[in-house]
Amino acid sequence: MNRQDIAHQVSTTLGDHADDYDIDGIVDDLVAAHDGQINSIDDFDSESYWAIVETHDTTAA
């Protein structure tokens, strides 16, 4: 799957809060965690996925 598809999947999971996160950064980390090959965000268990997402919260103080 390409980066654009992964970014769309990520933004969908974030819903109305997508603007509060660095989507590109999330995708970078997801791809890196799978050695450059990721087919879907479903390749991650929920806990790992959300741990990565939380590190890219642009509203965190």
CHARMM-style PDB file with segment names, atoms N, HN, CA, C and O in Angstrom:
ATOM      1  N   MET     1       0.850  -1.166   0.000  1.00  0.00      PROA
ATOM      2  CA  MET     1       0.000   0.000   0.000  1.00  0.00      PROA
ATOM      3  C   MET     1       0.899   1.233   0.000  1.00  0.00      PROA
ATOM      4  O   MET     1       1.976   1.223   0.597  1.00  0.00      PROA
ATOM      5  N   ASN     2       0.466   2.267  -0.653  1.00  0.00      PROA
ATOM      6  HN  ASN     2      -0.408   2.276  -1.138  1.00  0.00      PROA
ATOM      7  CA  ASN     2       1.302   3.461  -0.706  1.00  0.00      PROA
ATOM      8  C   ASN     2       1.043   4.398   0.477  1.00  0.00      PROA
ATOM      9  O   ASN     2       0.068   4.244   1.213  1.00  0.00      PROA
ATOM     10  N   ARG     3       1.926   5.354   0.635  1.00  0.00      PROA
ATOM     11  HN  ARG     3       2.718   5.479   0.038  1.00  0.00      PROA
ATOM     12  CA  ARG     3       1.862   6.285   1.773  1.00  0.00      PROA
ATOM     13  C   ARG     3       0.534   7.039   1.815  1.00  0.00      PROA
ATOM     14  O   ARG     3      -0.016   7.271   2.892  1.00  0.00      PROA
ATOM     15  N   GLN     4       0.030   7.412   0.672  1.00  0.00      PROA
ATOM     16  HN  GLN     4       0.477   7.223  -0.203  1.00  0.00      PROA
ATOM     17  CA  GLN     4      -1.226   8.170   0.631  1.00  0.00      PROA
ATOM     18  C   GLN     4      -2.378   7.335   1.191  1.00  0.00      PROA
ATOM     19  O   GLN     4      -3.227   7.853   1.917  1.00  0.00      PROA
ATOM     20  N   ASP     5      -2.407   6.061   0.856  1.00  0.00      PROA
ATOM     21  HN  ASP     5      -1.718   5.641   0.266  1.00  0.00      PROA
ATOM     22  CA  ASP     5      -3.448   5.181   1.382  1.00  0.00      PROA
ATOM     23  C   ASP     5      -3.322   5.011   2.892  1.00  0.00      PROA
ATOM     24  O   ASP     5      -4.320   5.027   3.612  1.00  0.00      PROA
ATOM     25  N   ILE     6      -2.090   4.848   3.363  1.00  0.00      PROA
ATOM     26  HN  ILE     6      -1.279   4.835   2.778  1.00  0.00      PROA
ATOM     27  CA  ILE     6      -1.854   4.712   4.803  1.00  0.00      PROA
ATOM     28  C   ILE     6      -2.259   6.002   5.509  1.00  0.00      PROA
ATOM     29  O   ILE     6      -2.904   5.957   6.557  1.00  0.00      PROA
ATOM     30  N   ALA     7      -1.890   7.143   4.948  1.00  0.00      PROA
ATOM     31  HN  ALA     7      -1.367   7.179   4.097  1.00  0.00      PROA
ATOM     32  CA  ALA     7      -2.256   8.434   5.545  1.00  0.00      PROA
ATOM     33  C   ALA     7      -3.771   8.578   5.622  1.00  0.00      PROA
ATOM     34  O   ALA     7      -4.297   9.101   6.605  1.00  0.00      PROA
ATOM     35  N   HSD     8      -4.469   8.122   4.600  1.00  0.00      PROA
ATOM     36  HN  HSD     8      -4.042   7.697   3.801  1.00  0.00      PROA
ATOM     37  CA  HSD     8      -5.938   8.180   4.628  1.00  0.00      PROA
ATOM     38  C   HSD     8      -6.495   7.292   5.739  1.00  0.00      PROA
ATOM     39  O   HSD     8      -7.415   7.688   6.454  1.00  0.00      PROA
ATOM     40  N   GLN     9      -5.939   6.100   5.879  1.00  0.00      PROA
ATOM     41  HN  GLN     9      -5.192   5.779   5.297  1.00  0.00      PROA
ATOM     42  CA  GLN     9      -6.389   5.202   6.951  1.00  0.00      PROA
ATOM     43  C   GLN     9      -6.157   5.842   8.321  1.00  0.00      PROA
ATOM     44  O   GLN     9      -7.021   5.784   9.196  1.00  0.00      PROA
ATOM     45  N   VAL    10      -4.989   6.450   8.494  1.00  0.00      PROA
ATOM     46  HN  VAL    10      -4.288   6.497   7.783  1.00  0.00      PROA
ATOM     47  CA  VAL    10      -4.683   7.099   9.774  1.00  0.00      PROA
ATOM     48  C   VAL    10      -5.661   8.228  10.037  1.00  0.00      PROA
ATOM     49  O   VAL    10      -6.223   8.317  11.128  1.00  0.00      PROA
ATOM     50  N   SER    11      -5.871   9.086   9.059  1.00  0.00      PROA
ATOM     51  HN  SER    11      -5.414   9.013   8.172  1.00  0.00      PROA
ATOM     52  CA  SER    11      -6.775  10.219   9.271  1.00  0.00      PROA
ATOM     53  C   SER    11      -8.194   9.754   9.565  1.00  0.00      PROA
ATOM     54  O   SER    11      -8.916  10.397  10.328  1.00  0.00      PROA
ATOM     55  N   THR    12      -8.592   8.644   8.965  1.00  0.00      PROA
ATOM     56  HN  THR    12      -8.005   8.122   8.346  1.00  0.00      PROA
ATOM     57  CA  THR    12      -9.918   8.094   9.236  1.00  0.00      PROA
ATOM     58  C   THR    12     -10.044   7.660  10.693  1.00  0.00      PROA
ATOM     59  O   THR    12     -11.086   7.875  11.313  1.00  0.00      PROA
ATOM     60  N   THR    13      -8.988   7.048  11.248  1.00  0.00      PROA
ATOM     61  HN  THR    13      -8.142   6.873  10.744  1.00  0.00      PROA
ATOM     62  CA  THR    13      -9.055   6.607  12.639  1.00  0.00      PROA
ATOM     63  C   THR    13      -9.095   7.785  13.598  1.00  0.00      PROA
ATOM     64  O   THR    13      -9.608   7.672  14.711  1.00  0.00      PROA
ATOM     65  N   LEU    14      -8.552   8.920  13.160  1.00  0.00      PROA
ATOM     66  HN  LEU    14      -8.136   9.012  12.255  1.00  0.00      PROA
ATOM     67  CA  LEU    14      -8.514  10.103  14.026  1.00  0.00      PROA
ATOM     68  C   LEU    14      -9.790  10.931  13.927  1.00  0.00      PROA
ATOM     69  O   LEU    14     -10.064  11.762  14.793  1.00  0.00      PROA
ATOM     70  N   GLY    15     -10.554  10.710  12.893  1.00  0.00      PROA
ATOM     71  HN  GLY    15     -10.332  10.035  12.189  1.00  0.00      PROA
ATOM     72  CA  GLY    15     -11.841  11.394  12.739  1.00  0.00      PROA
ATOM     73  C   GLY    15     -11.713  12.902  12.758  1.00  0.00      PROA
ATOM     74  O   GLY    15     -10.877  13.475  12.060  1.00  0.00      PROA
ATOM     75  N   ASP    16     -12.548  13.541  13.563  1.00  0.00      PROA
ATOM     76  HN  ASP    16     -13.227  13.075  14.130  1.00  0.00      PROA
ATOM     77  CA  ASP    16     -12.588  14.998  13.651  1.00  0.00      PROA
ATOM     78  C   ASP    16     -11.318  15.591  14.253  1.00  0.00      PROA
ATOM     79  O   ASP    16     -11.128  16.806  14.210  1.00  0.00      PROA
ATOM     80  N   HSD    17     -10.454  14.761  14.809  1.00  0.00      PROA
ATOM     81  HN  HSD    17     -10.609  13.774  14.844  1.00  0.00      PROA
ATOM     82  CA  HSD    17      -9.247  15.251  15.470  1.00  0.00      PROA
ATOM     83  C   HSD    17      -7.994  15.105  14.607  1.00  0.00      PROA
ATOM     84  O   HSD    17      -6.885  15.313  15.099  1.00  0.00      PROA
ATOM     85  N   ALA    18      -8.148  14.754  13.338  1.00  0.00      PROA
ATOM     86  HN  ALA    18      -9.049  14.585  12.938  1.00  0.00      PROA
ATOM     87  CA  ALA    18      -7.004  14.522  12.457  1.00  0.00      PROA
ATOM     88  C   ALA    18      -6.079  15.732  12.377  1.00  0.00      PROA
ATOM     89  O   ALA    18      -4.862  15.578  12.265  1.00  0.00      PROA
ATOM     90  N   ASP    19      -6.645  16.926  12.433  1.00  0.00      PROA
ATOM     91  HN  ASP    19      -7.633  17.051  12.524  1.00  0.00      PROA
ATOM     92  CA  ASP    19      -5.824  18.140  12.348  1.00  0.00      PROA
ATOM     93  C   ASP    19      -4.935  18.336  13.579  1.00  0.00      PROA
ATOM     94  O   ASP    19      -4.027  19.167  13.565  1.00  0.00      PROA
ATOM     95  N   ASP    20      -5.196  17.576  14.633  1.00  0.00      PROA
ATOM     96  HN  ASP    20      -5.934  16.902  14.644  1.00  0.00      PROA
ATOM     97  CA  ASP    20      -4.412  17.689  15.865  1.00  0.00      PROA
ATOM     98  C   ASP    20      -3.161  16.815  15.836  1.00  0.00      PROA
ATOM     99  O   ASP    20      -2.415  16.774  16.814  1.00  0.00      PROA
ATOM    100  N   TYR    21      -2.924  16.118  14.730  1.00  0.00      PROA
ATOM    101  HN  TYR    21      -3.530  16.151  13.935  1.00  0.00      PROA
ATOM    102  CA  TYR    21      -1.820  15.165  14.647  1.00  0.00      PROA
ATOM    103  C   TYR    21      -0.982  15.397  13.395  1.00  0.00      PROA
ATOM    104  O   TYR    21      -1.478  15.888  12.381  1.00  0.00      PROA
ATOM    105  N   ASP    22       0.288  15.037  13.482  1.00  0.00      PROA
ATOM    106  HN  ASP    22       0.691  14.638  14.306  1.00  0.00      PROA
ATOM    107  CA  ASP    22       1.200  15.081  12.354  1.00  0.00      PROA
ATOM    108  C   ASP    22       1.060  13.762  11.595  1.00  0.00      PROA
ATOM    109  O   ASP    22       1.739  12.780  11.898  1.00  0.00      PROA
ATOM    110  N   ILE    23       0.172  13.757  10.611  1.00  0.00      PROA
ATOM    111  HN  ILE    23      -0.379  14.555  10.365  1.00  0.00      PROA
ATOM    112  CA  ILE    23      -0.129  12.531   9.869  1.00  0.00      PROA
ATOM    113  C   ILE    23       1.129  11.996   9.171  1.00  0.00      PROA
ATOM    114  O   ILE    23       1.385  10.792   9.198  1.00  0.00      PROA
ATOM    115  N   ASP    24       1.907  12.879   8.552  1.00  0.00      PROA
ATOM    116  HN  ASP    24       1.698  13.857   8.530  1.00  0.00      PROA
ATOM    117  CA  ASP    24       3.125  12.429   7.862  1.00  0.00      PROA
ATOM    118  C   ASP    24       4.096  11.764   8.835  1.00  0.00      PROA
ATOM    119  O   ASP    24       4.721  10.756   8.505  1.00  0.00      PROA
ATOM    120  N   GLY    25       4.217  12.326  10.023  1.00  0.00      PROA
ATOM    121  HN  GLY    25       3.709  13.144  10.291  1.00  0.00      PROA
ATOM    122  CA  GLY    25       5.087  11.738  11.033  1.00  0.00      PROA
ATOM    123  C   GLY    25       4.601  10.368  11.476  1.00  0.00      PROA
ATOM    124  O   GLY    25       5.397   9.451  11.681  1.00  0.00      PROA
ATOM    125  N   ILE    26       3.304  10.238  11.621  1.00  0.00      PROA
ATOM    126  HN  ILE    26       2.657  10.983  11.454  1.00  0.00      PROA
ATOM    127  CA  ILE    26       2.716   8.943  11.998  1.00  0.00      PROA
ATOM    128  C   ILE    26       3.023   7.911  10.916  1.00  0.00      PROA
ATOM    129  O   ILE    26       3.465   6.800  11.209  1.00  0.00      PROA
ATOM    130  N   VAL    27       2.782   8.292   9.665  1.00  0.00      PROA
ATOM    131  HN  VAL    27       2.423   9.194   9.426  1.00  0.00      PROA
ATOM    132  CA  VAL    27       3.036   7.360   8.563  1.00  0.00      PROA
ATOM    133  C   VAL    27       4.511   6.978   8.516  1.00  0.00      PROA
ATOM    134  O   VAL    27       4.840   5.809   8.312  1.00  0.00      PROA
ATOM    135  N   ASP    28       5.404   7.952   8.701  1.00  0.00      PROA
ATOM    136  HN  ASP    28       5.136   8.902   8.866  1.00  0.00      PROA
ATOM    137  CA  ASP    28       6.844   7.650   8.729  1.00  0.00      PROA
ATOM    138  C   ASP    28       7.158   6.592   9.774  1.00  0.00      PROA
ATOM    139  O   ASP    28       7.880   5.635   9.496  1.00  0.00      PROA
ATOM    140  N   ASP    29       6.615   6.763  10.979  1.00  0.00      PROA
ATOM    141  HN  ASP    29       6.029   7.541  11.204  1.00  0.00      PROA
ATOM    142  CA  ASP    29       6.892   5.817  12.065  1.00  0.00      PROA
ATOM    143  C   ASP    29       6.268   4.448  11.811  1.00  0.00      PROA
ATOM    144  O   ASP    29       6.864   3.421  12.136  1.00  0.00      PROA
ATOM    145  N   LEU    30       5.073   4.432  11.233  1.00  0.00      PROA
ATOM    146  HN  LEU    30       4.589   5.266  10.969  1.00  0.00      PROA
ATOM    147  CA  LEU    30       4.427   3.156  10.927  1.00  0.00      PROA
ATOM    148  C   LEU    30       5.235   2.379   9.889  1.00  0.00      PROA
ATOM    149  O   LEU    30       5.453   1.176  10.028  1.00  0.00      PROA
ATOM    150  N   VAL    31       5.673   3.080   8.854  1.00  0.00      PROA
ATOM    151  HN  VAL    31       5.496   4.058   8.741  1.00  0.00      PROA
ATOM    152  CA  VAL    31       6.468   2.439   7.803  1.00  0.00      PROA
ATOM    153  C   VAL    31       7.795   1.941   8.387  1.00  0.00      PROA
ATOM    154  O   VAL    31       8.216   0.817   8.111  1.00  0.00      PROA
ATOM    155  N   ALA    32       8.443   2.775   9.189  1.00  0.00      PROA
ATOM    156  HN  ALA    32       8.100   3.687   9.413  1.00  0.00      PROA
ATOM    157  CA  ALA    32       9.723   2.386   9.796  1.00  0.00      PROA
ATOM    158  C   ALA    32       9.562   1.165  10.698  1.00  0.00      PROA
ATOM    159  O   ALA    32      10.439   0.302  10.742  1.00  0.00      PROA
ATOM    160  N   ALA    33       8.458   1.095  11.407  1.00  0.00      PROA
ATOM    161  HN  ALA    33       7.746   1.796  11.372  1.00  0.00      PROA
ATOM    162  CA  ALA    33       8.229  -0.032  12.319  1.00  0.00      PROA
ATOM    163  C   ALA    33       8.046  -1.349  11.568  1.00  0.00      PROA
ATOM    164  O   ALA    33       8.195  -2.428  12.141  1.00  0.00      PROA
ATOM    165  N   HSD    34       7.725  -1.249  10.291  1.00  0.00      PROA
ATOM    166  HN  HSD    34       7.604  -0.372   9.825  1.00  0.00      PROA
ATOM    167  CA  HSD    34       7.558  -2.459   9.474  1.00  0.00      PROA
ATOM    168  C   HSD    34       8.629  -2.558   8.395  1.00  0.00      PROA
ATOM    169  O   HSD    34       8.395  -3.113   7.322  1.00  0.00      PROA
ATOM    170  N   ASP    35       9.793  -2.020   8.689  1.00  0.00      PROA
ATOM    171  HN  ASP    35       9.983  -1.569   9.561  1.00  0.00      PROA
ATOM    172  CA  ASP    35      10.944  -2.103   7.779  1.00  0.00      PROA
ATOM    173  C   ASP    35      10.603  -1.665   6.352  1.00  0.00      PROA
ATOM    174  O   ASP    35      11.073  -2.255   5.379  1.00  0.00      PROA
ATOM    175  N   GLY    36       9.790  -0.635   6.248  1.00  0.00      PROA
ATOM    176  HN  GLY    36       9.408  -0.155   7.038  1.00  0.00      PROA
ATOM    177  CA  GLY    36       9.471  -0.066   4.945  1.00  0.00      PROA
ATOM    178  C   GLY    36       8.314  -0.703   4.216  1.00  0.00      PROA
ATOM    179  O   GLY    36       7.903  -0.207   3.167  1.00  0.00      PROA
ATOM    180  N   GLN    37       7.784  -1.774   4.733  1.00  0.00      PROA
ATOM    181  HN  GLN    37       8.118  -2.177   5.585  1.00  0.00      PROA
ATOM    182  CA  GLN    37       6.669  -2.457   4.085  1.00  0.00      PROA
ATOM    183  C   GLN    37       5.468  -2.501   5.013  1.00  0.00      PROA
ATOM    184  O   GLN    37       5.493  -3.181   6.039  1.00  0.00      PROA
ATOM    185  N   ILE    38       4.439  -1.791   4.660  1.00  0.00      PROA
ATOM    186  HN  ILE    38       4.418  -1.238   3.826  1.00  0.00      PROA
ATOM    187  CA  ILE    38       3.202  -1.836   5.428  1.00  0.00      PROA
ATOM    188  C   ILE    38       2.044  -1.910   4.435  1.00  0.00      PROA
ATOM    189  O   ILE    38       1.985  -1.148   3.470  1.00  0.00      PROA
ATOM    190  N   ASN    39       1.150  -2.815   4.685  1.00  0.00      PROA
ATOM    191  HN  ASN    39       1.197  -3.434   5.469  1.00  0.00      PROA
ATOM    192  CA  ASN    39       0.003  -2.987   3.798  1.00  0.00      PROA
ATOM    193  C   ASN    39      -1.222  -2.242   4.299  1.00  0.00      PROA
ATOM    194  O   ASN    39      -2.068  -1.815   3.513  1.00  0.00      PROA
ATOM    195  N   SER    40      -1.307  -2.093   5.598  1.00  0.00      PROA
ATOM    196  HN  SER    40      -0.620  -2.440   6.236  1.00  0.00      PROA
ATOM    197  CA  SER    40      -2.479  -1.479   6.201  1.00  0.00      PROA
ATOM    198  C   SER    40      -2.167  -1.176   7.661  1.00  0.00      PROA
ATOM    199  O   SER    40      -1.287  -1.795   8.259  1.00  0.00      PROA
ATOM    200  N   ILE    41      -2.887  -0.229   8.221  1.00  0.00      PROA
ATOM    201  HN  ILE    41      -3.601   0.274   7.734  1.00  0.00      PROA
ATOM    202  CA  ILE    41      -2.695   0.008   9.653  1.00  0.00      PROA
ATOM    203  C   ILE    41      -3.171  -1.185  10.466  1.00  0.00      PROA
ATOM    204  O   ILE    41      -2.864  -1.302  11.652  1.00  0.00      PROA
ATOM    205  N   ASP    42      -3.923  -2.067   9.822  1.00  0.00      PROA
ATOM    206  HN  ASP    42      -4.172  -1.971   8.858  1.00  0.00      PROA
ATOM    207  CA  ASP    42      -4.356  -3.288  10.492  1.00  0.00      PROA
ATOM    208  C   ASP    42      -3.188  -4.240  10.751  1.00  0.00      PROA
ATOM    209  O   ASP    42      -3.340  -5.241  11.452  1.00  0.00      PROA
ATOM    210  N   ASP    43      -2.011  -3.922  10.176  1.00  0.00      PROA
ATOM    211  HN  ASP    43      -1.887  -3.110   9.607  1.00  0.00      PROA
ATOM    212  CA  ASP    43      -0.812  -4.722  10.449  1.00  0.00      PROA
ATOM    213  C   ASP    43      -0.322  -4.535  11.882  1.00  0.00      PROA
ATOM    214  O   ASP    43       0.528  -5.290  12.354  1.00  0.00      PROA
ATOM    215  N   PHE    44      -0.857  -3.535  12.568  1.00  0.00      PROA
ATOM    216  HN  PHE    44      -1.548  -2.923  12.184  1.00  0.00      PROA
ATOM    217  CA  PHE    44      -0.459  -3.212  13.941  1.00  0.00      PROA
ATOM    218  C   PHE    44      -1.537  -3.639  14.919  1.00  0.00      PROA
ATOM    219  O   PHE    44      -2.730  -3.576  14.624  1.00  0.00      PROA
ATOM    220  N   ASP    45      -1.091  -4.076  16.093  1.00  0.00      PROA
ATOM    221  HN  ASP    45      -0.121  -4.128  16.332  1.00  0.00      PROA
ATOM    222  CA  ASP    45      -2.079  -4.283  17.144  1.00  0.00      PROA
ATOM    223  C   ASP    45      -2.484  -2.895  17.637  1.00  0.00      PROA
ATOM    224  O   ASP    45      -1.729  -1.934  17.492  1.00  0.00      PROA
ATOM    225  N   SER    46      -3.644  -2.799  18.200  1.00  0.00      PROA
ATOM    226  HN  SER    46      -4.258  -3.580  18.318  1.00  0.00      PROA
ATOM    227  CA  SER    46      -4.221  -1.514  18.597  1.00  0.00      PROA
ATOM    228  C   SER    46      -3.309  -0.731  19.530  1.00  0.00      PROA
ATOM    229  O   SER    46      -3.131   0.474  19.353  1.00  0.00      PROA
ATOM    230  N   GLU    47      -2.738  -1.392  20.506  1.00  0.00      PROA
ATOM    231  HN  GLU    47      -2.883  -2.371  20.650  1.00  0.00      PROA
ATOM    232  CA  GLU    47      -1.886  -0.716  21.488  1.00  0.00      PROA
ATOM    233  C   GLU    47      -0.656  -0.082  20.831  1.00  0.00      PROA
ATOM    234  O   GLU    47      -0.311   1.063  21.125  1.00  0.00      PROA
ATOM    235  N   SER    48      -0.005  -0.821  19.951  1.00  0.00      PROA
ATOM    236  HN  SER    48      -0.285  -1.751  19.711  1.00  0.00      PROA
ATOM    237  CA  SER    48       1.179  -0.302  19.259  1.00  0.00      PROA
ATOM    238  C   SER    48       0.822   0.858  18.339  1.00  0.00      PROA
ATOM    239  O   SER    48       1.532   1.862  18.286  1.00  0.00      PROA
ATOM    240  N   TYR    49      -0.270   0.714  17.623  1.00  0.00      PROA
ATOM    241  HN  TYR    49      -0.847  -0.101  17.666  1.00  0.00      PROA
ATOM    242  CA  TYR    49      -0.708   1.760  16.703  1.00  0.00      PROA
ATOM    243  C   TYR    49      -0.964   3.065  17.456  1.00  0.00      PROA
ATOM    244  O   TYR    49      -0.443   4.115  17.080  1.00  0.00      PROA
ATOM    245  N   TRP    50      -1.763   2.999  18.513  1.00  0.00      PROA
ATOM    246  HN  TRP    50      -2.186   2.146  18.819  1.00  0.00      PROA
ATOM    247  CA  TRP    50      -2.109   4.223  19.238  1.00  0.00      PROA
ATOM    248  C   TRP    50      -0.920   4.811  19.990  1.00  0.00      PROA
ATOM    249  O   TRP    50      -0.872   6.021  20.212  1.00  0.00      PROA
ATOM    250  N   ALA    51       0.038   3.979  20.386  1.00  0.00      PROA
ATOM    251  HN  ALA    51       0.000   2.996  20.206  1.00  0.00      PROA
ATOM    252  CA  ALA    51       1.255   4.498  21.021  1.00  0.00      PROA
ATOM    253  C   ALA    51       2.029   5.366  20.026  1.00  0.00      PROA
ATOM    254  O   ALA    51       2.543   6.423  20.390  1.00  0.00      PROA
ATOM    255  N   ILE    52       2.110   4.920  18.781  1.00  0.00      PROA
ATOM    256  HN  ILE    52       1.692   4.060  18.486  1.00  0.00      PROA
ATOM    257  CA  ILE    52       2.776   5.713  17.745  1.00  0.00      PROA
ATOM    258  C   ILE    52       1.992   6.994  17.487  1.00  0.00      PROA
ATOM    259  O   ILE    52       2.572   8.078  17.421  1.00  0.00      PROA
ATOM    260  N   VAL    53       0.698   6.873  17.344  1.00  0.00      PROA
ATOM    261  HN  VAL    53       0.227   5.993  17.398  1.00  0.00      PROA
ATOM    262  CA  VAL    53      -0.152   8.046  17.067  1.00  0.00      PROA
ATOM    263  C   VAL    53       0.009   9.099  18.157  1.00  0.00      PROA
ATOM    264  O   VAL    53       0.160  10.283  17.855  1.00  0.00      PROA
ATOM    265  N   GLU    54      -0.022   8.690  19.401  1.00  0.00      PROA
ATOM    266  HN  GLU    54      -0.145   7.728  19.647  1.00  0.00      PROA
ATOM    267  CA  GLU    54       0.056   9.637  20.517  1.00  0.00      PROA
ATOM    268  C   GLU    54       1.343  10.451  20.518  1.00  0.00      PROA
ATOM    269  O   GLU    54       1.359  11.575  21.019  1.00  0.00      PROA
ATOM    270  N   THR    55       2.407   9.908  19.972  1.00  0.00      PROA
ATOM    271  HN  THR    55       2.393   8.994  19.565  1.00  0.00      PROA
ATOM    272  CA  THR    55       3.667  10.657  19.953  1.00  0.00      PROA
ATOM    273  C   THR    55       3.634  11.789  18.929  1.00  0.00      PROA
ATOM    274  O   THR    55       4.551  12.608  18.884  1.00  0.00      PROA
ATOM    275  N   HSD    56       2.613  11.840  18.129  1.00  0.00      PROA
ATOM    276  HN  HSD    56       1.868  11.174  18.165  1.00  0.00      PROA
ATOM    277  CA  HSD    56       2.490  12.865  17.078  1.00  0.00      PROA
ATOM    278  C   HSD    56       1.316  13.818  17.326  1.00  0.00      PROA
ATOM    279  O   HSD    56       0.832  14.466  16.398  1.00  0.00      PROA
ATOM    280  N   ASP    57       0.873  13.898  18.552  1.00  0.00      PROA
ATOM    281  HN  ASP    57       1.266  13.372  19.306  1.00  0.00      PROA
ATOM    282  CA  ASP    57      -0.200  14.819  18.934  1.00  0.00      PROA
ATOM    283  C   ASP    57       0.387  16.227  18.974  1.00  0.00      PROA
ATOM    284  O   ASP    57       1.213  16.533  19.835  1.00  0.00      PROA
ATOM    285  N   THR    58      -0.033  17.077  18.053  1.00  0.00      PROA
ATOM    286  HN  THR    58      -0.703  16.828  17.354  1.00  0.00      PROA
ATOM    287  CA  THR    58       0.510  18.438  17.984  1.00  0.00      PROA
ATOM    288  C   THR    58      -0.116  19.377  19.010  1.00  0.00      PROA
ATOM    289  O   THR    58       0.319  20.521  19.148  1.00  0.00      PROA
ATOM    290  N   THR    59      -1.123  18.911  19.723  1.00  0.00      PROA
ATOM    291  HN  THR    59      -1.477  17.982  19.611  1.00  0.00      PROA
ATOM    292  CA  THR    59      -1.760  19.745  20.742  1.00  0.00      PROA
ATOM    293  C   THR    59      -1.247  19.441  22.133  1.00  0.00      PROA
ATOM    294  O   THR    59      -1.598  20.130  23.091  1.00  0.00      PROA
ATOM    295  N   ALA    60      -0.403  18.395  22.257  1.00  0.00      PROA
ATOM    296  HN  ALA    60      -0.117  17.835  21.479  1.00  0.00      PROA
ATOM    297  CA  ALA    60       0.135  18.030  23.572  1.00  0.00      PROA
ATOM    298  C   ALA    60       1.068  19.133  24.069  1.00  0.00      PROA
ATOM    299  O   ALA    60       1.869  19.693  23.321  1.00  0.00      PROA
ATOM    300  N   ALA    61       0.930  19.410  25.329  1.00  0.00      PROA
ATOM    301  HN  ALA    61       0.279  18.955  25.936  1.00  0.00      PROA
ATOM    302  CA  ALA    61       1.765  20.473  25.911  1.00  0.00      PROA
ATOM    303  C   ALA    61       3.061  19.939  26.449  1.00  0.00      PROA
ATOM    304  OT1 ALA    61       3.874  20.703  26.970  1.00  0.00      PROA
TER     305      ALA     61
END
